[in-house]
Amino acid sequence: MAAQALALLREVARLEAPLEELRALHSVLQAVPLNELRQQAAELRLGPLFSLLNENHREKTTLCVSILERLLQAMEPVHVARNLRVDLQRGLIHPDDSVKILTLSQIGRIVENSDAVTEILNNAELLKQIVYCIGGENLSVAKAAIKSLSRISLTQAGLEALFESNLLDDLKSVMKTNDIVRYRVYELIIEISSVSPESLNYCTTSGLVTQLLRELTGEDVLVRATCIEMVTSLAYTHHGRQYLAQEGVIDQISNIIVGADSDPFSSFYLPGFVKFFGNLAVMDSPQQICERYPIFVEKVFEMIESQDPTMIGVAVDTVGILGSNVEGKQVLQKTGTRFERLLMRIGHQSKNAPVELKIRCLDAISSLLYLPPEQQTDDLLRMTESWFSSLSRDPLELFRGISSQPFPELHCAALKVFTGRKHLHLEELVGGNQVKNTVEEQSKTADYGLLDSRHRVSVFSSAADSSIWHKVNTE
């Protein structure tokens, strides 16, 4: 089959309009194992295929892209970087986005290869074209370009190429395209900054991090909402949190929350700002963060009393995050009767809210009630048992009702509470083995791996949907 593919490739090179031959080659290549193609890599002549990309013929372009994608996989990244550099440069400025994506996928292979990446770093024009791909309309093209530049910056030579050359001016020029492209560049800068203190230093010296932080604390509420997600990503790293603290950014965010009551548009950015502090608390010290920034805790309590589902959801998620470790549990306990009222509110939402919010409430409850075996002291057990009692006038009936609803996702979320608090014997209290078996059966149907009772809490945000925190899972 490989020999047949080579023969067809030679036919494509010989003919002026090889459409039928391209179709045949495309079909044959689907049946040729990649290892056979690799054995013939030295015989592959791809120049004619790249030339056909320059013809304004949709079907030829589609076929050539698919054929090249297959054949290039058979070639070593070093060979592609050294022998197809002109074709790569042309591919990045091709009017068809599929050609750009093909090219960027090959650049992605090259930058992952320590021997080949030097070829990219020494090609200033190619690097420039990658930067300008960030400014294109096609999101897939932009994402691929960001990924390649982020990977390049993992080395000292890559950082110097990006920030100590004309490439930085190109990056700033691309930012001026529009707001969307500017945020893409910020995304790249934050990805690079998060790698190490040295990487962050290059990014701050460029002025782009400072520009992002200026927009975060500016007057445009929609810009604030977008920028806080990126700043939160930076805060996931220790050196990022140190930088934000040293620059007074955390204090500025706190002050904006303080002034939010007088801002009629605060609902646009408050969820993101509260999530920011929730992440700080769980990554550093809940007690220190809550004591230094009391407005954070105050706002969480306010939001959970809101009528806005988005506000309630973020507040519930944040309470679950704070209560995911003993220190956070003790911080919440210190708020006294106010926290008891909050628990009753969560219990109410677990029963009456839309299904998605019910699930988030149950996730928060499981996080609050869970204690690892080594931390199940008498005091902590009494505390969490009192929290369970505060969820409702009849918490057992609450969970019995949840378990009887026809939603597997709810059953799975309820099972998290059961598995997290086995010492309360909730399975028996709620309805014995019948309810437990029903919940487990529905959980299996939903393909959730929740039946192992060892419970963990993991925290991460989704840049794609700023209103959802995925927090609790089991292993």
PDB file of C-alpha atoms in Angstrom, residues 237-475:
ATOM      1  CA  THR A 237       1.083  29.910  41.265  1.00  0.00           C
ATOM      2  CA  HIS A 238       2.994  30.885  44.395  1.00  0.00           C
ATOM      3  CA  HIS A 239       5.191  33.382  42.578  1.00  0.00           C
ATOM      4  CA  GLY A 240       2.105  34.857  40.922  1.00  0.00           C
ATOM      5  CA  ARG A 241       0.398  35.413  44.272  1.00  0.00           C
ATOM      6  CA  GLN A 242       3.562  36.989  45.644  1.00  0.00           C
ATOM      7  CA  TYR A 243       3.718  39.390  42.731  1.00  0.00           C
ATOM      8  CA  LEU A 244       0.053  40.372  43.020  1.00  0.00           C
ATOM      9  CA  ALA A 245       0.472  41.015  46.747  1.00  0.00           C
ATOM     10  CA  GLN A 246       3.651  43.063  46.281  1.00  0.00           C
ATOM     11  CA  GLU A 247       2.018  45.191  43.612  1.00  0.00           C
ATOM     12  CA  GLY A 248      -1.010  45.848  45.812  1.00  0.00           C
ATOM     13  CA  VAL A 249      -3.351  44.181  43.340  1.00  0.00           C
ATOM     14  CA  ILE A 250      -5.070  41.998  45.949  1.00  0.00           C
ATOM     15  CA  ASP A 251      -5.807  45.073  48.069  1.00  0.00           C
ATOM     16  CA  GLN A 252      -7.178  46.866  45.019  1.00  0.00           C
ATOM     17  CA  ILE A 253      -9.504  43.968  44.223  1.00  0.00           C
ATOM     18  CA  SER A 254     -10.708  44.000  47.830  1.00  0.00           C
ATOM     19  CA  ASN A 255     -11.386  47.740  47.623  1.00  0.00           C
ATOM     20  CA  ILE A 256     -13.418  47.263  44.443  1.00  0.00           C
ATOM     21  CA  ILE A 257     -15.561  44.684  46.258  1.00  0.00           C
ATOM     22  CA  VAL A 258     -16.028  47.189  49.086  1.00  0.00           C
ATOM     23  CA  GLY A 259     -17.344  49.757  46.617  1.00  0.00           C
ATOM     24  CA  ALA A 260     -19.505  47.275  44.727  1.00  0.00           C
ATOM     25  CA  ASP A 261     -22.659  48.148  46.704  1.00  0.00           C
ATOM     26  CA  SER A 262     -22.752  51.554  45.062  1.00  0.00           C
ATOM     27  CA  ASP A 263     -22.085  50.167  41.582  1.00  0.00           C
ATOM     28  CA  PRO A 264     -25.275  49.147  39.732  1.00  0.00           C
ATOM     29  CA  PHE A 265     -23.196  47.046  37.343  1.00  0.00           C
ATOM     30  CA  SER A 266     -21.221  45.122  39.976  1.00  0.00           C
ATOM     31  CA  SER A 267     -23.017  41.871  39.140  1.00  0.00           C
ATOM     32  CA  PHE A 268     -20.871  41.658  35.998  1.00  0.00           C
ATOM     33  CA  TYR A 269     -17.590  41.333  37.887  1.00  0.00           C
ATOM     34  CA  LEU A 270     -18.412  40.392  41.497  1.00  0.00           C
ATOM     35  CA  PRO A 271     -18.640  36.618  40.876  1.00  0.00           C
ATOM     36  CA  GLY A 272     -15.147  36.595  39.383  1.00  0.00           C
ATOM     37  CA  PHE A 273     -13.720  38.746  42.177  1.00  0.00           C
ATOM     38  CA  VAL A 274     -15.219  36.499  44.872  1.00  0.00           C
ATOM     39  CA  LYS A 275     -13.883  33.410  43.097  1.00  0.00           C
ATOM     40  CA  PHE A 276     -10.460  35.051  43.064  1.00  0.00           C
ATOM     41  CA  PHE A 277     -10.438  35.323  46.850  1.00  0.00           C
ATOM     42  CA  GLY A 278     -11.877  31.826  47.213  1.00  0.00           C
ATOM     43  CA  ASN A 279      -8.913  30.467  45.296  1.00  0.00           C
ATOM     44  CA  LEU A 280      -6.488  32.549  47.347  1.00  0.00           C
ATOM     45  CA  ALA A 281      -7.981  31.187  50.544  1.00  0.00           C
ATOM     46  CA  VAL A 282      -7.759  27.539  49.597  1.00  0.00           C
ATOM     47  CA  MET A 283      -4.253  27.840  48.133  1.00  0.00           C
ATOM     48  CA  ASP A 284      -2.795  29.854  51.014  1.00  0.00           C
ATOM     49  CA  SER A 285      -4.566  30.118  54.346  1.00  0.00           C
ATOM     50  CA  PRO A 286      -8.344  30.516  54.729  1.00  0.00           C
ATOM     51  CA  GLN A 287      -7.903  32.175  58.103  1.00  0.00           C
ATOM     52  CA  GLN A 288      -5.317  34.713  56.929  1.00  0.00           C
ATOM     53  CA  ILE A 289      -7.236  35.629  53.779  1.00  0.00           C
ATOM     54  CA  CYS A 290     -10.572  35.959  55.578  1.00  0.00           C
ATOM     55  CA  GLU A 291      -9.066  37.999  58.412  1.00  0.00           C
ATOM     56  CA  ARG A 292      -7.149  40.341  56.116  1.00  0.00           C
ATOM     57  CA  TYR A 293     -10.011  40.735  53.650  1.00  0.00           C
ATOM     58  CA  PRO A 294     -13.229  40.533  55.711  1.00  0.00           C
ATOM     59  CA  ILE A 295     -15.207  42.044  52.825  1.00  0.00           C
ATOM     60  CA  PHE A 296     -14.686  38.751  50.992  1.00  0.00           C
ATOM     61  CA  VAL A 297     -16.552  36.719  53.625  1.00  0.00           C
ATOM     62  CA  GLU A 298     -19.152  39.440  53.993  1.00  0.00           C
ATOM     63  CA  LYS A 299     -19.855  39.426  50.283  1.00  0.00           C
ATOM     64  CA  VAL A 300     -20.186  35.640  50.192  1.00  0.00           C
ATOM     65  CA  PHE A 301     -22.882  35.813  52.866  1.00  0.00           C
ATOM     66  CA  GLU A 302     -24.649  38.580  50.962  1.00  0.00           C
ATOM     67  CA  MET A 303     -24.528  36.741  47.653  1.00  0.00           C
ATOM     68  CA  ILE A 304     -26.031  33.576  49.055  1.00  0.00           C
ATOM     69  CA  GLU A 305     -29.107  35.606  50.068  1.00  0.00           C
ATOM     70  CA  SER A 306     -29.372  37.006  46.543  1.00  0.00           C
ATOM     71  CA  GLN A 307     -32.148  36.193  44.110  1.00  0.00           C
ATOM     72  CA  ASP A 308     -29.632  35.938  41.275  1.00  0.00           C
ATOM     73  CA  PRO A 309     -28.804  32.258  40.534  1.00  0.00           C
ATOM     74  CA  THR A 310     -25.331  33.191  39.290  1.00  0.00           C
ATOM     75  CA  MET A 311     -24.520  34.993  42.539  1.00  0.00           C
ATOM     76  CA  ILE A 312     -25.960  32.177  44.644  1.00  0.00           C
ATOM     77  CA  GLY A 313     -24.022  29.544  42.694  1.00  0.00           C
ATOM     78  CA  VAL A 314     -20.673  31.281  43.103  1.00  0.00           C
ATOM     79  CA  ALA A 315     -21.330  31.893  46.803  1.00  0.00           C
ATOM     80  CA  VAL A 316     -22.255  28.238  47.356  1.00  0.00           C
ATOM     81  CA  ASP A 317     -19.158  27.081  45.478  1.00  0.00           C
ATOM     82  CA  THR A 318     -16.998  29.424  47.549  1.00  0.00           C
ATOM     83  CA  VAL A 319     -18.414  28.176  50.843  1.00  0.00           C
ATOM     84  CA  GLY A 320     -17.639  24.633  49.693  1.00  0.00           C
ATOM     85  CA  ILE A 321     -14.114  25.663  48.835  1.00  0.00           C
ATOM     86  CA  LEU A 322     -13.554  27.392  52.175  1.00  0.00           C
ATOM     87  CA  GLY A 323     -14.934  24.396  54.026  1.00  0.00           C
ATOM     88  CA  SER A 324     -12.811  21.862  52.189  1.00  0.00           C
ATOM     89  CA  ASN A 325     -10.164  21.827  54.938  1.00  0.00           C
ATOM     90  CA  VAL A 326     -10.264  22.073  58.711  1.00  0.00           C
ATOM     91  CA  GLU A 327      -8.870  25.594  58.868  1.00  0.00           C
ATOM     92  CA  GLY A 328     -11.580  26.830  56.532  1.00  0.00           C
ATOM     93  CA  LYS A 329     -14.253  24.966  58.493  1.00  0.00           C
ATOM     94  CA  GLN A 330     -13.124  26.709  61.671  1.00  0.00           C
ATOM     95  CA  VAL A 331     -13.213  30.095  59.955  1.00  0.00           C
ATOM     96  CA  LEU A 332     -16.812  29.485  58.928  1.00  0.00           C
ATOM     97  CA  GLN A 333     -17.745  28.196  62.385  1.00  0.00           C
ATOM     98  CA  LYS A 334     -16.521  31.449  63.941  1.00  0.00           C
ATOM     99  CA  THR A 335     -19.265  33.355  62.113  1.00  0.00           C
ATOM    100  CA  GLY A 336     -21.744  31.680  64.472  1.00  0.00           C
ATOM    101  CA  THR A 337     -25.469  31.925  63.891  1.00  0.00           C
ATOM    102  CA  ARG A 338     -24.888  33.664  60.583  1.00  0.00           C
ATOM    103  CA  PHE A 339     -23.318  30.525  59.207  1.00  0.00           C
ATOM    104  CA  GLU A 340     -26.211  28.459  60.541  1.00  0.00           C
ATOM    105  CA  ARG A 341     -28.591  30.647  58.540  1.00  0.00           C
ATOM    106  CA  LEU A 342     -26.361  30.236  55.506  1.00  0.00           C
ATOM    107  CA  LEU A 343     -26.520  26.460  55.872  1.00  0.00           C
ATOM    108  CA  MET A 344     -30.302  26.590  56.012  1.00  0.00           C
ATOM    109  CA  ARG A 345     -30.262  28.694  52.848  1.00  0.00           C
ATOM    110  CA  ILE A 346     -28.082  26.078  51.107  1.00  0.00           C
ATOM    111  CA  GLY A 347     -30.434  23.371  52.291  1.00  0.00           C
ATOM    112  CA  HIS A 348     -33.386  25.331  50.908  1.00  0.00           C
ATOM    113  CA  GLN A 349     -31.669  25.717  47.534  1.00  0.00           C
ATOM    114  CA  SER A 350     -30.799  22.006  47.509  1.00  0.00           C
ATOM    115  CA  LYS A 351     -34.520  21.306  47.598  1.00  0.00           C
ATOM    116  CA  ASN A 352     -36.011  24.113  45.505  1.00  0.00           C
ATOM    117  CA  ALA A 353     -33.397  25.436  43.044  1.00  0.00           C
ATOM    118  CA  PRO A 354     -32.957  24.330  39.419  1.00  0.00           C
ATOM    119  CA  VAL A 355     -31.117  21.015  39.074  1.00  0.00           C
ATOM    120  CA  GLU A 356     -27.702  22.527  38.274  1.00  0.00           C
ATOM    121  CA  LEU A 357     -27.769  24.718  41.380  1.00  0.00           C
ATOM    122  CA  LYS A 358     -29.063  21.819  43.488  1.00  0.00           C
ATOM    123  CA  ILE A 359     -26.018  19.798  42.447  1.00  0.00           C
ATOM    124  CA  ARG A 360     -23.656  22.628  43.342  1.00  0.00           C
ATOM    125  CA  CYS A 361     -25.333  22.931  46.752  1.00  0.00           C
ATOM    126  CA  LEU A 362     -24.927  19.213  47.378  1.00  0.00           C
ATOM    127  CA  ASP A 363     -21.278  19.401  46.328  1.00  0.00           C
ATOM    128  CA  ALA A 364     -20.746  22.216  48.835  1.00  0.00           C
ATOM    129  CA  ILE A 365     -22.526  20.256  51.579  1.00  0.00           C
ATOM    130  CA  SER A 366     -20.361  17.191  50.969  1.00  0.00           C
ATOM    131  CA  SER A 367     -17.258  19.366  51.140  1.00  0.00           C
ATOM    132  CA  LEU A 368     -18.386  21.003  54.381  1.00  0.00           C
ATOM    133  CA  LEU A 369     -19.343  17.765  56.111  1.00  0.00           C
ATOM    134  CA  TYR A 370     -16.383  15.677  55.044  1.00  0.00           C
ATOM    135  CA  LEU A 371     -13.620  14.946  57.563  1.00  0.00           C
ATOM    136  CA  PRO A 372     -10.675  12.632  56.833  1.00  0.00           C
ATOM    137  CA  PRO A 373     -10.424   9.806  59.381  1.00  0.00           C
ATOM    138  CA  GLU A 374      -7.330  11.328  60.994  1.00  0.00           C
ATOM    139  CA  GLN A 375      -9.212  14.597  61.639  1.00  0.00           C
ATOM    140  CA  GLN A 376     -12.371  13.117  63.115  1.00  0.00           C
ATOM    141  CA  THR A 377     -11.922  14.545  66.597  1.00  0.00           C
ATOM    142  CA  ASP A 378     -14.868  14.801  68.943  1.00  0.00           C
ATOM    143  CA  ASP A 379     -15.061  18.585  68.549  1.00  0.00           C
ATOM    144  CA  LEU A 380     -14.962  18.524  64.754  1.00  0.00           C
ATOM    145  CA  LEU A 381     -17.475  15.676  64.581  1.00  0.00           C
ATOM    146  CA  ARG A 382     -19.895  17.566  66.791  1.00  0.00           C
ATOM    147  CA  MET A 383     -19.398  20.679  64.681  1.00  0.00           C
ATOM    148  CA  THR A 384     -20.132  19.006  61.352  1.00  0.00           C
ATOM    149  CA  GLU A 385     -23.045  17.086  62.825  1.00  0.00           C
ATOM    150  CA  SER A 386     -24.542  20.380  63.981  1.00  0.00           C
ATOM    151  CA  TRP A 387     -24.034  21.725  60.458  1.00  0.00           C
ATOM    152  CA  PHE A 388     -25.939  18.791  59.033  1.00  0.00           C
ATOM    153  CA  SER A 389     -28.769  19.534  61.427  1.00  0.00           C
ATOM    154  CA  SER A 390     -28.789  23.197  60.345  1.00  0.00           C
ATOM    155  CA  LEU A 391     -29.486  22.360  56.696  1.00  0.00           C
ATOM    156  CA  SER A 392     -33.190  21.929  57.309  1.00  0.00           C
ATOM    157  CA  ARG A 393     -35.748  21.452  60.037  1.00  0.00           C
ATOM    158  CA  ASP A 394     -35.728  17.850  58.903  1.00  0.00           C
ATOM    159  CA  PRO A 395     -32.460  17.182  57.041  1.00  0.00           C
ATOM    160  CA  LEU A 396     -33.220  13.476  56.737  1.00  0.00           C
ATOM    161  CA  GLU A 397     -36.417  14.221  54.895  1.00  0.00           C
ATOM    162  CA  LEU A 398     -34.496  16.710  52.726  1.00  0.00           C
ATOM    163  CA  PHE A 399     -32.086  14.019  51.521  1.00  0.00           C
ATOM    164  CA  ARG A 400     -34.832  11.441  51.211  1.00  0.00           C
ATOM    165  CA  GLY A 401     -36.664  13.816  48.875  1.00  0.00           C
ATOM    166  CA  ILE A 402     -33.542  14.529  46.814  1.00  0.00           C
ATOM    167  CA  SER A 403     -32.832  10.813  46.445  1.00  0.00           C
ATOM    168  CA  SER A 404     -36.333  10.190  45.119  1.00  0.00           C
ATOM    169  CA  GLN A 405     -36.100  12.730  42.284  1.00  0.00           C
ATOM    170  CA  PRO A 406     -35.619  11.322  38.742  1.00  0.00           C
ATOM    171  CA  PHE A 407     -32.219  12.890  38.064  1.00  0.00           C
ATOM    172  CA  PRO A 408     -29.108  10.645  38.163  1.00  0.00           C
ATOM    173  CA  GLU A 409     -26.905  13.712  38.584  1.00  0.00           C
ATOM    174  CA  LEU A 410     -28.709  14.576  41.822  1.00  0.00           C
ATOM    175  CA  HIS A 411     -28.342  11.014  43.055  1.00  0.00           C
ATOM    176  CA  CYS A 412     -24.608  11.167  42.396  1.00  0.00           C
ATOM    177  CA  ALA A 413     -24.282  14.471  44.234  1.00  0.00           C
ATOM    178  CA  ALA A 414     -26.252  13.045  47.161  1.00  0.00           C
ATOM    179  CA  LEU A 415     -23.971  10.003  47.201  1.00  0.00           C
ATOM    180  CA  LYS A 416     -21.002  12.330  47.657  1.00  0.00           C
ATOM    181  CA  VAL A 417     -22.573  13.492  50.894  1.00  0.00           C
ATOM    182  CA  PHE A 418     -23.172   9.873  51.967  1.00  0.00           C
ATOM    183  CA  THR A 419     -19.658   8.672  51.188  1.00  0.00           C
ATOM    184  CA  GLY A 420     -18.119  11.748  52.779  1.00  0.00           C
ATOM    185  CA  ARG A 421     -19.935  11.257  56.089  1.00  0.00           C
ATOM    186  CA  LYS A 422     -20.101   7.535  56.706  1.00  0.00           C
ATOM    187  CA  HIS A 423     -19.744   8.046  60.452  1.00  0.00           C
ATOM    188  CA  LEU A 424     -23.152   9.757  60.442  1.00  0.00           C
ATOM    189  CA  HIS A 425     -24.674   6.607  58.911  1.00  0.00           C
ATOM    190  CA  LEU A 426     -26.652   8.800  56.533  1.00  0.00           C
ATOM    191  CA  GLU A 427     -27.533   5.900  54.266  1.00  0.00           C
ATOM    192  CA  GLU A 428     -29.488   4.206  57.033  1.00  0.00           C
ATOM    193  CA  LEU A 429     -30.950   7.451  58.349  1.00  0.00           C
ATOM    194  CA  VAL A 430     -32.220   8.587  54.996  1.00  0.00           C
ATOM    195  CA  GLY A 431     -33.925   5.375  54.085  1.00  0.00           C
ATOM    196  CA  GLY A 432     -31.828   2.319  54.605  1.00  0.00           C
ATOM    197  CA  ASN A 433     -30.264   0.116  51.970  1.00  0.00           C
ATOM    198  CA  GLN A 434     -33.084   0.713  49.494  1.00  0.00           C
ATOM    199  CA  VAL A 435     -32.179   4.402  49.061  1.00  0.00           C
ATOM    200  CA  LYS A 436     -28.459   3.644  49.082  1.00  0.00           C
ATOM    201  CA  ASN A 437     -28.845   0.953  46.434  1.00  0.00           C
ATOM    202  CA  THR A 438     -31.016   3.236  44.293  1.00  0.00           C
ATOM    203  CA  VAL A 439     -28.464   6.029  44.491  1.00  0.00           C
ATOM    204  CA  GLU A 440     -25.596   3.674  43.676  1.00  0.00           C
ATOM    205  CA  GLU A 441     -27.457   2.149  40.725  1.00  0.00           C
ATOM    206  CA  GLN A 442     -28.290   5.578  39.292  1.00  0.00           C
ATOM    207  CA  SER A 443     -24.700   6.679  39.843  1.00  0.00           C
ATOM    208  CA  LYS A 444     -23.400   3.716  37.864  1.00  0.00           C
ATOM    209  CA  THR A 445     -25.891   4.454  35.103  1.00  0.00           C
ATOM    210  CA  ALA A 446     -24.586   8.010  34.927  1.00  0.00           C
ATOM    211  CA  ASP A 447     -21.054   6.635  34.679  1.00  0.00           C
ATOM    212  CA  TYR A 448     -19.783   8.446  37.758  1.00  0.00           C
ATOM    213  CA  GLY A 449     -16.916   6.872  39.649  1.00  0.00           C
ATOM    214  CA  LEU A 450     -18.324   7.808  43.023  1.00  0.00           C
ATOM    215  CA  LEU A 451     -18.746   4.517  44.812  1.00  0.00           C
ATOM    216  CA  ASP A 452     -15.319   4.444  46.407  1.00  0.00           C
ATOM    217  CA  SER A 453     -15.764   6.215  49.717  1.00  0.00           C
ATOM    218  CA  ARG A 454     -12.414   7.932  49.853  1.00  0.00           C
ATOM    219  CA  HIS A 455     -13.291  11.577  49.210  1.00  0.00           C
ATOM    220  CA  ARG A 456     -11.001  14.267  47.925  1.00  0.00           C
ATOM    221  CA  VAL A 457     -11.423  17.932  47.137  1.00  0.00           C
ATOM    222  CA  SER A 458      -9.764  19.484  44.109  1.00  0.00           C
ATOM    223  CA  VAL A 459     -10.096  23.080  42.967  1.00  0.00           C
ATOM    224  CA  PHE A 460      -9.819  24.558  39.514  1.00  0.00           C
ATOM    225  CA  SER A 461     -11.637  27.199  37.388  1.00  0.00           C
ATOM    226  CA  SER A 462     -12.901  26.975  33.889  1.00  0.00           C
ATOM    227  CA  ALA A 463     -11.890  29.896  31.667  1.00  0.00           C
ATOM    228  CA  ALA A 464     -14.633  28.965  29.290  1.00  0.00           C
ATOM    229  CA  ASP A 465     -17.468  29.269  31.885  1.00  0.00           C
ATOM    230  CA  SER A 466     -16.676  31.689  34.668  1.00  0.00           C
ATOM    231  CA  SER A 467     -19.838  30.856  36.638  1.00  0.00           C
ATOM    232  CA  ILE A 468     -18.911  27.236  37.422  1.00  0.00           C
ATOM    233  CA  TRP A 469     -16.317  25.881  39.851  1.00  0.00           C
ATOM    234  CA  HIS A 470     -15.560  22.199  39.547  1.00  0.00           C
ATOM    235  CA  LYS A 471     -14.500  21.336  43.071  1.00  0.00           C
ATOM    236  CA  VAL A 472     -15.419  17.989  44.522  1.00  0.00           C
ATOM    237  CA  ASN A 473     -14.510  14.593  43.169  1.00  0.00           C
ATOM    238  CA  THR A 474     -13.780  11.140  44.446  1.00  0.00           C
ATOM    239  CA  GLU A 475     -11.154   8.641  43.534  1.00  0.00           C
TER     240      GLU A 475
END
